[in-house]
JSON list of C-alpha atoms in Angstrom, two decimals:
[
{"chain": "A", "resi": 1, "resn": "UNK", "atom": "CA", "xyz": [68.45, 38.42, 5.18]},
{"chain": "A", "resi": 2, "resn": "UNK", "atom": "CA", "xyz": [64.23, 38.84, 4.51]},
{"chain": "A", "resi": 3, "resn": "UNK", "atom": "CA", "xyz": [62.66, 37.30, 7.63]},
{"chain": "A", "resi": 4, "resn": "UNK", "atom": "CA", "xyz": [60.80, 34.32, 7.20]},
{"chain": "A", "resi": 5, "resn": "UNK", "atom": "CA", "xyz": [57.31, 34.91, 6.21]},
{"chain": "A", "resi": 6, "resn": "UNK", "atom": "CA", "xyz": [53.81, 32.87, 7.42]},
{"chain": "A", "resi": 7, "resn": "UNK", "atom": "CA", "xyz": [50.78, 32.45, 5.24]},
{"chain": "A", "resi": 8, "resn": "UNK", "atom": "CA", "xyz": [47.91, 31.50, 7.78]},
{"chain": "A", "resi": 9, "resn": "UNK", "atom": "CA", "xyz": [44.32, 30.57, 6.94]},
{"chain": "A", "resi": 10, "resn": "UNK", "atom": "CA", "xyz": [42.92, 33.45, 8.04]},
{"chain": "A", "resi": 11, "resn": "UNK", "atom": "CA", "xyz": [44.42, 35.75, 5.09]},
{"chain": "A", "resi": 12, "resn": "UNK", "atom": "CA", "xyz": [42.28, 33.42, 2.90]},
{"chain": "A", "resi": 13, "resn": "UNK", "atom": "CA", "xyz": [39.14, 34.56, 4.32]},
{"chain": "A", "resi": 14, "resn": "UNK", "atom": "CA", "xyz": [40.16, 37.91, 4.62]},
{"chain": "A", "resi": 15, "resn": "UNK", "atom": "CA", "xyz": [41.16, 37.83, 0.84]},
{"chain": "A", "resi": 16, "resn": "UNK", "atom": "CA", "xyz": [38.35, 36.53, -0.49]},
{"chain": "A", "resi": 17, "resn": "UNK", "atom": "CA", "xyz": [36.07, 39.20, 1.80]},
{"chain": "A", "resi": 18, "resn": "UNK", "atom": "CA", "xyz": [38.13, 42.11, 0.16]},
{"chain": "A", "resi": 19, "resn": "UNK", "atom": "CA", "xyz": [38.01, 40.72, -3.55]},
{"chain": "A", "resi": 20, "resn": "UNK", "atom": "CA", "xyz": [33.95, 40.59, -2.95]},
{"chain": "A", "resi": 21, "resn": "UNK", "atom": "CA", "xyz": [34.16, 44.03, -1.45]},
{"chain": "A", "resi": 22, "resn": "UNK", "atom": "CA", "xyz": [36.56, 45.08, -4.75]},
{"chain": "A", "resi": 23, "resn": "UNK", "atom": "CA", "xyz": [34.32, 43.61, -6.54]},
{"chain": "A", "resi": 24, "resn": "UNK", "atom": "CA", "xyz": [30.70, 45.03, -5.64]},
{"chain": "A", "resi": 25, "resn": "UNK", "atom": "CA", "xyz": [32.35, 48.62, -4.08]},
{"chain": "A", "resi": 26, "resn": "UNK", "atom": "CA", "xyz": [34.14, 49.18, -7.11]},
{"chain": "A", "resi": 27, "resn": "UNK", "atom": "CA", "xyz": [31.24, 48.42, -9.30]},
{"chain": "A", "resi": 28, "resn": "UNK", "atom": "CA", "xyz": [33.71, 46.55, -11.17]},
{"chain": "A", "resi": 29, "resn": "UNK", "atom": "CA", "xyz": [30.83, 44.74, -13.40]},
{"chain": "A", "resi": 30, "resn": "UNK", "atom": "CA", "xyz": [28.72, 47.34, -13.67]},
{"chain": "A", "resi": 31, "resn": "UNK", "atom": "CA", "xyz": [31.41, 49.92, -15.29]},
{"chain": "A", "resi": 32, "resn": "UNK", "atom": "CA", "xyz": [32.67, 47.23, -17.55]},
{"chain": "A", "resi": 33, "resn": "UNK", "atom": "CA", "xyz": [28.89, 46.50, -18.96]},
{"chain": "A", "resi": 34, "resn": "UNK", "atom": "CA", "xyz": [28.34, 50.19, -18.80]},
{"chain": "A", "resi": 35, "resn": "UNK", "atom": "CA", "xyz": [31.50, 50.98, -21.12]},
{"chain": "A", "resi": 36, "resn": "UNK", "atom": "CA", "xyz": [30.67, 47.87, -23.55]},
{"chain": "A", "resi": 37, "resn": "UNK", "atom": "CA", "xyz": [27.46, 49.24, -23.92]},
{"chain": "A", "resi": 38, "resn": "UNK", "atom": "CA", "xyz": [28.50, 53.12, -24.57]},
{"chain": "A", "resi": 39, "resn": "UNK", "atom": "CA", "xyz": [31.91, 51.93, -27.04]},
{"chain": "A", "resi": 40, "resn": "UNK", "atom": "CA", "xyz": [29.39, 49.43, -29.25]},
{"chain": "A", "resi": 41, "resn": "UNK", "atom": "CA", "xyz": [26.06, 51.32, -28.78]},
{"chain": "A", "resi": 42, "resn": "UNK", "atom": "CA", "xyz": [24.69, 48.13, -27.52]},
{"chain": "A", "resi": 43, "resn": "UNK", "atom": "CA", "xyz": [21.87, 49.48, -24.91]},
{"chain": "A", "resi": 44, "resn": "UNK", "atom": "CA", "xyz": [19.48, 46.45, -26.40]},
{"chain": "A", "resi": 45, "resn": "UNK", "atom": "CA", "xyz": [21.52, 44.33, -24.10]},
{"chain": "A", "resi": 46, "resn": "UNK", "atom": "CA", "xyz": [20.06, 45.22, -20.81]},
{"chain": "A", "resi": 47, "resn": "UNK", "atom": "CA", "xyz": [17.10, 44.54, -20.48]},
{"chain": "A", "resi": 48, "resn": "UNK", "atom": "CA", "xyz": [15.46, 46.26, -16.80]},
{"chain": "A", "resi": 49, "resn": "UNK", "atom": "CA", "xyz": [16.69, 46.07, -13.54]},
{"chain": "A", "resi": 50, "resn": "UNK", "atom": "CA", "xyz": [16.47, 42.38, -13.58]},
{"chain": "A", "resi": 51, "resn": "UNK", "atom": "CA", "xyz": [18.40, 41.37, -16.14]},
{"chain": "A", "resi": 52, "resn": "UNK", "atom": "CA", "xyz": [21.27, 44.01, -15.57]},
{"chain": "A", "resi": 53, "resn": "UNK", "atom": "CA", "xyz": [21.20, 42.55, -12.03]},
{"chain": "A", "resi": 54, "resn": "UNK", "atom": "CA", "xyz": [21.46, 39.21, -13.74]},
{"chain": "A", "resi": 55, "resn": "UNK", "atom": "CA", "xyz": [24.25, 40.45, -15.89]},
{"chain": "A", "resi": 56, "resn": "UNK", "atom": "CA", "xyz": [26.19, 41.87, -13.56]},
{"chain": "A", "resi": 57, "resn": "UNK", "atom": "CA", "xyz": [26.09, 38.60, -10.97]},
{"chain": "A", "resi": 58, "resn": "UNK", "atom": "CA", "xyz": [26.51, 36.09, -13.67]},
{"chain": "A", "resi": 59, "resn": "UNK", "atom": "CA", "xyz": [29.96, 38.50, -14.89]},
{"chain": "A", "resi": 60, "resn": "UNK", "atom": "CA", "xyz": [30.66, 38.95, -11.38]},
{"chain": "A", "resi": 61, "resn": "UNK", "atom": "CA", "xyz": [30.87, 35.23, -11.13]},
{"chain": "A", "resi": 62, "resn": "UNK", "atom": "CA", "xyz": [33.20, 34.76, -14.05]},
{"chain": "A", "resi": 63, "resn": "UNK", "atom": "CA", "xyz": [35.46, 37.70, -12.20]},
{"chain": "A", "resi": 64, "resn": "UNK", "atom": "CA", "xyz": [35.57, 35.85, -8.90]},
{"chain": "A", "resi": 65, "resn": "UNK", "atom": "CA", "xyz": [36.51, 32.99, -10.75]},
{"chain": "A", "resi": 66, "resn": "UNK", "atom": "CA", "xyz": [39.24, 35.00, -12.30]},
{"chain": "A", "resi": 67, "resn": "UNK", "atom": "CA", "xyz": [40.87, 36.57, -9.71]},
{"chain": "A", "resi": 68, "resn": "UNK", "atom": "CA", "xyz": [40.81, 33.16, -7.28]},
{"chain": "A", "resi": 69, "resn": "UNK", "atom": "CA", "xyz": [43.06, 31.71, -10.47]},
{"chain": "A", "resi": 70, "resn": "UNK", "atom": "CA", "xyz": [45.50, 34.15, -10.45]},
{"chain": "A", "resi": 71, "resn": "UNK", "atom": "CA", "xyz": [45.92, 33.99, -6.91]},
{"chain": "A", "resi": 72, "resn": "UNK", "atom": "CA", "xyz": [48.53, 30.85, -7.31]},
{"chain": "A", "resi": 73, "resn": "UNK", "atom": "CA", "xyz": [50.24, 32.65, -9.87]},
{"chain": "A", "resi": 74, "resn": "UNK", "atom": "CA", "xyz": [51.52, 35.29, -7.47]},
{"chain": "A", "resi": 75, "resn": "UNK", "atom": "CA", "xyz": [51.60, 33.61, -4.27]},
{"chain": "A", "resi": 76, "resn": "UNK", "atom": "CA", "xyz": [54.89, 32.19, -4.45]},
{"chain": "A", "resi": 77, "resn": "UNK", "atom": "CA", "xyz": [56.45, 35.90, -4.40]},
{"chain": "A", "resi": 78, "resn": "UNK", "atom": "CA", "xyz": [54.80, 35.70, -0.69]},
{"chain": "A", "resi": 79, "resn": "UNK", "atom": "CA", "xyz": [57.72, 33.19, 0.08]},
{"chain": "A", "resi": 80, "resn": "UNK", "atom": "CA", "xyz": [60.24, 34.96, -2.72]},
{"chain": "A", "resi": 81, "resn": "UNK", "atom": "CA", "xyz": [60.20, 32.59, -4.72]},
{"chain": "A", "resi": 82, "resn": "UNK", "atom": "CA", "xyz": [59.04, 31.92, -8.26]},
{"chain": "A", "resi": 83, "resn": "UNK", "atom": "CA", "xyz": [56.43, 30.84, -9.86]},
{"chain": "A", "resi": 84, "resn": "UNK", "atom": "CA", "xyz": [57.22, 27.12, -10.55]},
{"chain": "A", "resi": 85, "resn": "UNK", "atom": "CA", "xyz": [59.65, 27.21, -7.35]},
{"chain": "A", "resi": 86, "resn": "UNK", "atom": "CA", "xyz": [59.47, 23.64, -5.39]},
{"chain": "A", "resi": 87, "resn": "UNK", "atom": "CA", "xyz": [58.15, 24.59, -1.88]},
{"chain": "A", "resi": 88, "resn": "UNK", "atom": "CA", "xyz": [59.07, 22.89, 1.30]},
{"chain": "A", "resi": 89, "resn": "UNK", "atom": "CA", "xyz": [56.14, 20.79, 3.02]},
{"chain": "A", "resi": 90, "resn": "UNK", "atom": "CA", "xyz": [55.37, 23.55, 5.56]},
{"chain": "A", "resi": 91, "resn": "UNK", "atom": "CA", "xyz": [54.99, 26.02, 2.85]},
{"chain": "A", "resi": 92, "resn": "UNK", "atom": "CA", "xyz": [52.70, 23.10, 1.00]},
{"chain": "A", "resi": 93, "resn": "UNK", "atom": "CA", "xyz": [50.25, 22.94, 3.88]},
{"chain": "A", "resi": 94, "resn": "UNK", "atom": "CA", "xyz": [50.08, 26.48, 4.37]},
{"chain": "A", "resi": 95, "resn": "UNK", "atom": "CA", "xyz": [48.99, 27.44, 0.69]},
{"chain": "A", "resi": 96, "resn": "UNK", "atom": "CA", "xyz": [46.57, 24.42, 1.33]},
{"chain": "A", "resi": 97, "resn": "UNK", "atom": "CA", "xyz": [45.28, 25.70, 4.39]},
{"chain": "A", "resi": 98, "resn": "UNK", "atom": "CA", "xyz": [45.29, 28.84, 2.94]},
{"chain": "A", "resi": 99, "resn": "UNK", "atom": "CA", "xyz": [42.98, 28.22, -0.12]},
{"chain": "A", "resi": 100, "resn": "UNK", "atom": "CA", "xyz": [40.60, 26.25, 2.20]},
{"chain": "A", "resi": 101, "resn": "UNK", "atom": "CA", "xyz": [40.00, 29.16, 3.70]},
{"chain": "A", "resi": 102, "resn": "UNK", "atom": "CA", "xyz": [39.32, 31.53, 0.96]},
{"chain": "A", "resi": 103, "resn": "UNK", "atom": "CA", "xyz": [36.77, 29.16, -0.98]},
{"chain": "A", "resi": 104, "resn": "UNK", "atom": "CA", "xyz": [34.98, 28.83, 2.43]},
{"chain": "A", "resi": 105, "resn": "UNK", "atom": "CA", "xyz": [34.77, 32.17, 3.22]},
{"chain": "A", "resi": 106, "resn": "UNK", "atom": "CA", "xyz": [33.41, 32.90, -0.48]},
{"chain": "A", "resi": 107, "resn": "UNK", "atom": "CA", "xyz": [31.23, 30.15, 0.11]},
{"chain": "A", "resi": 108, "resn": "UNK", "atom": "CA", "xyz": [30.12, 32.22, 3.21]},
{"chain": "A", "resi": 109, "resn": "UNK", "atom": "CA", "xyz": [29.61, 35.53, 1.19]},
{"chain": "A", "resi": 110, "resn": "UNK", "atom": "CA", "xyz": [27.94, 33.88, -1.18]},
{"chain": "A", "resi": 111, "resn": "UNK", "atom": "CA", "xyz": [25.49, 31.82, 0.82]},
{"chain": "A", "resi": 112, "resn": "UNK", "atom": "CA", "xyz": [26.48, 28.34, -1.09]},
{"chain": "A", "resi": 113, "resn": "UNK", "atom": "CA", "xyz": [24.89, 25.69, -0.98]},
{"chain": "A", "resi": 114, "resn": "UNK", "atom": "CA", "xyz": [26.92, 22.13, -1.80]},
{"chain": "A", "resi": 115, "resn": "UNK", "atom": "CA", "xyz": [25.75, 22.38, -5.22]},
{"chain": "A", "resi": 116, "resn": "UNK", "atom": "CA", "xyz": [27.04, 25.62, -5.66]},
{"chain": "A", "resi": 117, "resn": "UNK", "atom": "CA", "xyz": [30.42, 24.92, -4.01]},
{"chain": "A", "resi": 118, "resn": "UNK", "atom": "CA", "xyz": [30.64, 22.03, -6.17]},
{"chain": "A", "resi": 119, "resn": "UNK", "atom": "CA", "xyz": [29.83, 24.29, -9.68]},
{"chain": "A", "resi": 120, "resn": "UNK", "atom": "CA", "xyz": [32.62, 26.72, -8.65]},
{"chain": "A", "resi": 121, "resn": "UNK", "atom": "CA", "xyz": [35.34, 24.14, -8.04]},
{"chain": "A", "resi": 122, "resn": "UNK", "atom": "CA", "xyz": [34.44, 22.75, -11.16]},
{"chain": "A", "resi": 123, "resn": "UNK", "atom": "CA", "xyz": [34.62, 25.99, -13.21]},
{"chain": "A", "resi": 124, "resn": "UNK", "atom": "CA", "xyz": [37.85, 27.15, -11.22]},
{"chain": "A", "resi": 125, "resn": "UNK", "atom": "CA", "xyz": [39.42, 23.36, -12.37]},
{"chain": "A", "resi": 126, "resn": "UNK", "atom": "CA", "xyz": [38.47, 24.57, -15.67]},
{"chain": "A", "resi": 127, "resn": "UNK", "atom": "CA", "xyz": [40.03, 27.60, -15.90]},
{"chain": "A", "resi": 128, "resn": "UNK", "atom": "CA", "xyz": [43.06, 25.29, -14.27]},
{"chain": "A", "resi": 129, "resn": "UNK", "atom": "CA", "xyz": [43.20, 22.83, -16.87]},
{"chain": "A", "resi": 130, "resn": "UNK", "atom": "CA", "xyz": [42.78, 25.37, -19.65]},
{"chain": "A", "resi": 131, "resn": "UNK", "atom": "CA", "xyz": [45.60, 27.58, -18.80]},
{"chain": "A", "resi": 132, "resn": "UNK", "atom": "CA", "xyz": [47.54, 24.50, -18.48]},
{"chain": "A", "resi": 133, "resn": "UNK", "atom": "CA", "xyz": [46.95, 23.46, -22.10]},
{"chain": "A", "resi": 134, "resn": "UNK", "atom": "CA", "xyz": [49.21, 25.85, -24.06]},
{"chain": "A", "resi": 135, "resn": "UNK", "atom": "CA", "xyz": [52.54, 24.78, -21.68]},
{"chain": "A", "resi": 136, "resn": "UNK", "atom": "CA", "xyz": [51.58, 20.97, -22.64]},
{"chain": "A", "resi": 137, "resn": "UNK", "atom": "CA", "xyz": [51.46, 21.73, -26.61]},
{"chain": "A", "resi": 138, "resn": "UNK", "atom": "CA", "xyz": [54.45, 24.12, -26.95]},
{"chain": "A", "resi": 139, "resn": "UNK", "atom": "CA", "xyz": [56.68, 21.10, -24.98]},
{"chain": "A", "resi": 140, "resn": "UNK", "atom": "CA", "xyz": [55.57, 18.90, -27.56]},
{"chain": "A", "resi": 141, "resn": "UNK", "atom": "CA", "xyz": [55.92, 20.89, -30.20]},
{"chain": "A", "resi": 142, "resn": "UNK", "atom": "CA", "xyz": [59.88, 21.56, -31.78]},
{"chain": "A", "resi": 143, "resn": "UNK", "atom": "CA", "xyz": [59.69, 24.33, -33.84]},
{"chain": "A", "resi": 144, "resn": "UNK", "atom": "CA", "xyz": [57.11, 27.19, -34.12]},
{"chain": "A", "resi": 145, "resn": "UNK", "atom": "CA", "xyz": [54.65, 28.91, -31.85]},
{"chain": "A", "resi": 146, "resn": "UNK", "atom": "CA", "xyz": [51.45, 27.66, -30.40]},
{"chain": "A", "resi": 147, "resn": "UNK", "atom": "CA", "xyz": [48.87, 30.12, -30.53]},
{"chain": "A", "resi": 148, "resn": "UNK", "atom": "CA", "xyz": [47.32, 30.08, -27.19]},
{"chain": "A", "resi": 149, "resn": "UNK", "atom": "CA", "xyz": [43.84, 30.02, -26.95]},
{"chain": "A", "resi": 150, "resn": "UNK", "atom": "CA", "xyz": [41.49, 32.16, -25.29]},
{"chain": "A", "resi": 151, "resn": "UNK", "atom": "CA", "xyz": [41.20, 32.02, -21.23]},
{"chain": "A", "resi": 152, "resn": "UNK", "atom": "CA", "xyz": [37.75, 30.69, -20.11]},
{"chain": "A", "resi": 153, "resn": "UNK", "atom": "CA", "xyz": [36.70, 33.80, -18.87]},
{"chain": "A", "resi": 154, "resn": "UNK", "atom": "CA", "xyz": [36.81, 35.43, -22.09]},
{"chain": "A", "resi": 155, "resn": "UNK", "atom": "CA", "xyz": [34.22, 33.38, -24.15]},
{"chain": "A", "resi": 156, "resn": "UNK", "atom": "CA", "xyz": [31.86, 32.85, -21.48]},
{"chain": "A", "resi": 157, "resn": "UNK", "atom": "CA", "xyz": [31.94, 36.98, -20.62]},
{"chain": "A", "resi": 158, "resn": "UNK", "atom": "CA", "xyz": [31.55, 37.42, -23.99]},
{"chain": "A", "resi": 159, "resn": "UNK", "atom": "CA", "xyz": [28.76, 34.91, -24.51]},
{"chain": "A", "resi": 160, "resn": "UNK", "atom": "CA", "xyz": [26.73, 36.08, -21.13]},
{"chain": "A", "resi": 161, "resn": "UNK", "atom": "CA", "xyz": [27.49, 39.98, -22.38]},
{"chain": "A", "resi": 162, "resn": "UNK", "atom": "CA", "xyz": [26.43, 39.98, -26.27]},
{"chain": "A", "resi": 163, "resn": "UNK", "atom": "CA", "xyz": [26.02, 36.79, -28.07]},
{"chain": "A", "resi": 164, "resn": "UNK", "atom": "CA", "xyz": [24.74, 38.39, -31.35]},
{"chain": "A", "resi": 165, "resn": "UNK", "atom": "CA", "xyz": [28.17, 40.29, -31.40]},
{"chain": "A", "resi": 166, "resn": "UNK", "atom": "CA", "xyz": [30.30, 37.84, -30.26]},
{"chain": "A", "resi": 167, "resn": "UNK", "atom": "CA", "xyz": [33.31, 39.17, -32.09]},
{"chain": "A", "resi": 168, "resn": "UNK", "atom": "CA", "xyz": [33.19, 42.74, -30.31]},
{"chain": "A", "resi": 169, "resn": "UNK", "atom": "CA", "xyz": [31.99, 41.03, -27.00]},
{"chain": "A", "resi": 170, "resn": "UNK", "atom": "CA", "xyz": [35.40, 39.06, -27.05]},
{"chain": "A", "resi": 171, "resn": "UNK", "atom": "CA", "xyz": [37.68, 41.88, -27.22]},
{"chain": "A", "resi": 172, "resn": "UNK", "atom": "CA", "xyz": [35.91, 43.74, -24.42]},
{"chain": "A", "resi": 173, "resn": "UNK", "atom": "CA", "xyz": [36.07, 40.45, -22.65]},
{"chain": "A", "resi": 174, "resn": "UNK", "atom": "CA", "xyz": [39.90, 39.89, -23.65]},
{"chain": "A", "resi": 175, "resn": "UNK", "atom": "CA", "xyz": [40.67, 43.60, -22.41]},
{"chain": "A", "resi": 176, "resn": "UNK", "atom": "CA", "xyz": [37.86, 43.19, -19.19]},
{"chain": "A", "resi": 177, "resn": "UNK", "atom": "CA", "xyz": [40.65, 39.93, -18.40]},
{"chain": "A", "resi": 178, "resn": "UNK", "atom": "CA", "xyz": [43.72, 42.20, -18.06]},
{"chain": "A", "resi": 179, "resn": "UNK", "atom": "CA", "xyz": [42.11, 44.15, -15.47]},
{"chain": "A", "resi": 180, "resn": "UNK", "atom": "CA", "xyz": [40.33, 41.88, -13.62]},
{"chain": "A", "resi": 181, "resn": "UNK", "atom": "CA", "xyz": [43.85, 39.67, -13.06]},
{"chain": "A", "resi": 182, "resn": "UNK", "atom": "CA", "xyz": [45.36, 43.14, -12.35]},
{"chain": "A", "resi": 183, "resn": "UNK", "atom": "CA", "xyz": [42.75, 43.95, -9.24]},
{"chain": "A", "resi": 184, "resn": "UNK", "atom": "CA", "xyz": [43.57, 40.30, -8.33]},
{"chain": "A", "resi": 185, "resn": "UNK", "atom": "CA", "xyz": [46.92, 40.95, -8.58]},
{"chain": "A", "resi": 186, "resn": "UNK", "atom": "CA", "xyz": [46.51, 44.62, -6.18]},
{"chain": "A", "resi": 187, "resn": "UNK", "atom": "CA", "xyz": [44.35, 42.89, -3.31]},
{"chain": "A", "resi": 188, "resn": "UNK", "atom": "CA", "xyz": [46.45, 40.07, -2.99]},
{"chain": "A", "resi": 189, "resn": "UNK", "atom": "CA", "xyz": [49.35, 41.79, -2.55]},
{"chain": "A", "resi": 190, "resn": "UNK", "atom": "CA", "xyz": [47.51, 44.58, -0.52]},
{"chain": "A", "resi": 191, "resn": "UNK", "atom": "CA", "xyz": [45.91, 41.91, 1.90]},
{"chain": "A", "resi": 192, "resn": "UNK", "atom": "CA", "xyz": [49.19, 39.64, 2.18]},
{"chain": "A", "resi": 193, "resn": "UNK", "atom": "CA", "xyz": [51.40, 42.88, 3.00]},
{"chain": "A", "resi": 194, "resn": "UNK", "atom": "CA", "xyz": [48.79, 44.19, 5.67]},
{"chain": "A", "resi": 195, "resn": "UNK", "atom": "CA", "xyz": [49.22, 41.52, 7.63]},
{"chain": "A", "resi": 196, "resn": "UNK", "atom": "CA", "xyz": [53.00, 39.99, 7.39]}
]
């Protein structure tokens, strides 16, 4: 039998300090623009220290946003159980408790201001609402698929990176996704583990 497993607060704030670390360590941003730039020959799009600084916080942004979404989308395996699993009330407040946490403590790293911690809830519903959409069109539909449409985090990467090749910038941004959600994915599972 798998002993019973606790998700406390605290592995919210230490998730969200090791995504930031991931994040800015890694260079994350910076390799993606780097590569972008190198594939498509596109060197016009930096622009001096402070717009590749610019760049790379505004991406950086989107990523965050990225990898706090995909956080509920694994979590359940924390208590084995599925994605859409019902979850008892203790296991409810936890995940509550839990998420408090981590959009303080990025709040913290990030030095927000109300505003601020206002904008990202808003742009994290987003992404919540928009990855709900396809589910809600292919139960109404009978017959056929639905084509899903494009994450969030795609068109705005792709509008921030290159708007005058917004084609190109969309595939980098499509392919920039997969491996953001997969670093997600890795330090979630690396923080939850350290600690249980």
């Amino acid at each position: 039998m798998a002993r019973a497993r606790k998700l406390f607060p605290i592995y919210g704030s230490a998730l969200a300090n090791n995504m930031f670390t991931a994040l800015g360590r890694g260079r994350v941003v910076d390799r993606f623009v780097a590569a972008y730039v190198a594939e498509y020959n596109r060197a016009a799009i930096l622009g001096g220290a402070s717009r590749d600084r610019e760049l790379a916080e505004t991406i950086g942004r989107e990523a965050m946003l990225a990898m706090i979404h995909e956080v509920p989308q694994v979590l359940p395996r924390f208590f084995g159980k599925k994605q859409h699993a019902t979850f008892k009330e203790e296991e409810k407040t936890a995940m509550d408790a839990f998420f408090l946490e981590l959009m303080a403590a990025l709040g913290r790293v990030w030095g927000w201001n109300a505003q601020d911690r206002r904008q990202f809830g808003h742009d994290l519903d987003l992404y919540s609402e928009c990855a709900a959409r396809p589910v809600k069109l292919a139960k109404g539909r009978k017959r056929g698929k639905v084509r899903e449409e494009d994450p969030p985090f795609i068109g705005r990467v792709a509008l921030l990176l290159d708007p005058s090749m917004l084609d190109q910038a969309r595939r980098a941004a499509r392919e920039f996704h997969v491996d953001v959600r997969r670093l997600a994915r890795k330090i979630l599972s690396q923080t939850l583990h350290s600690r249980s």
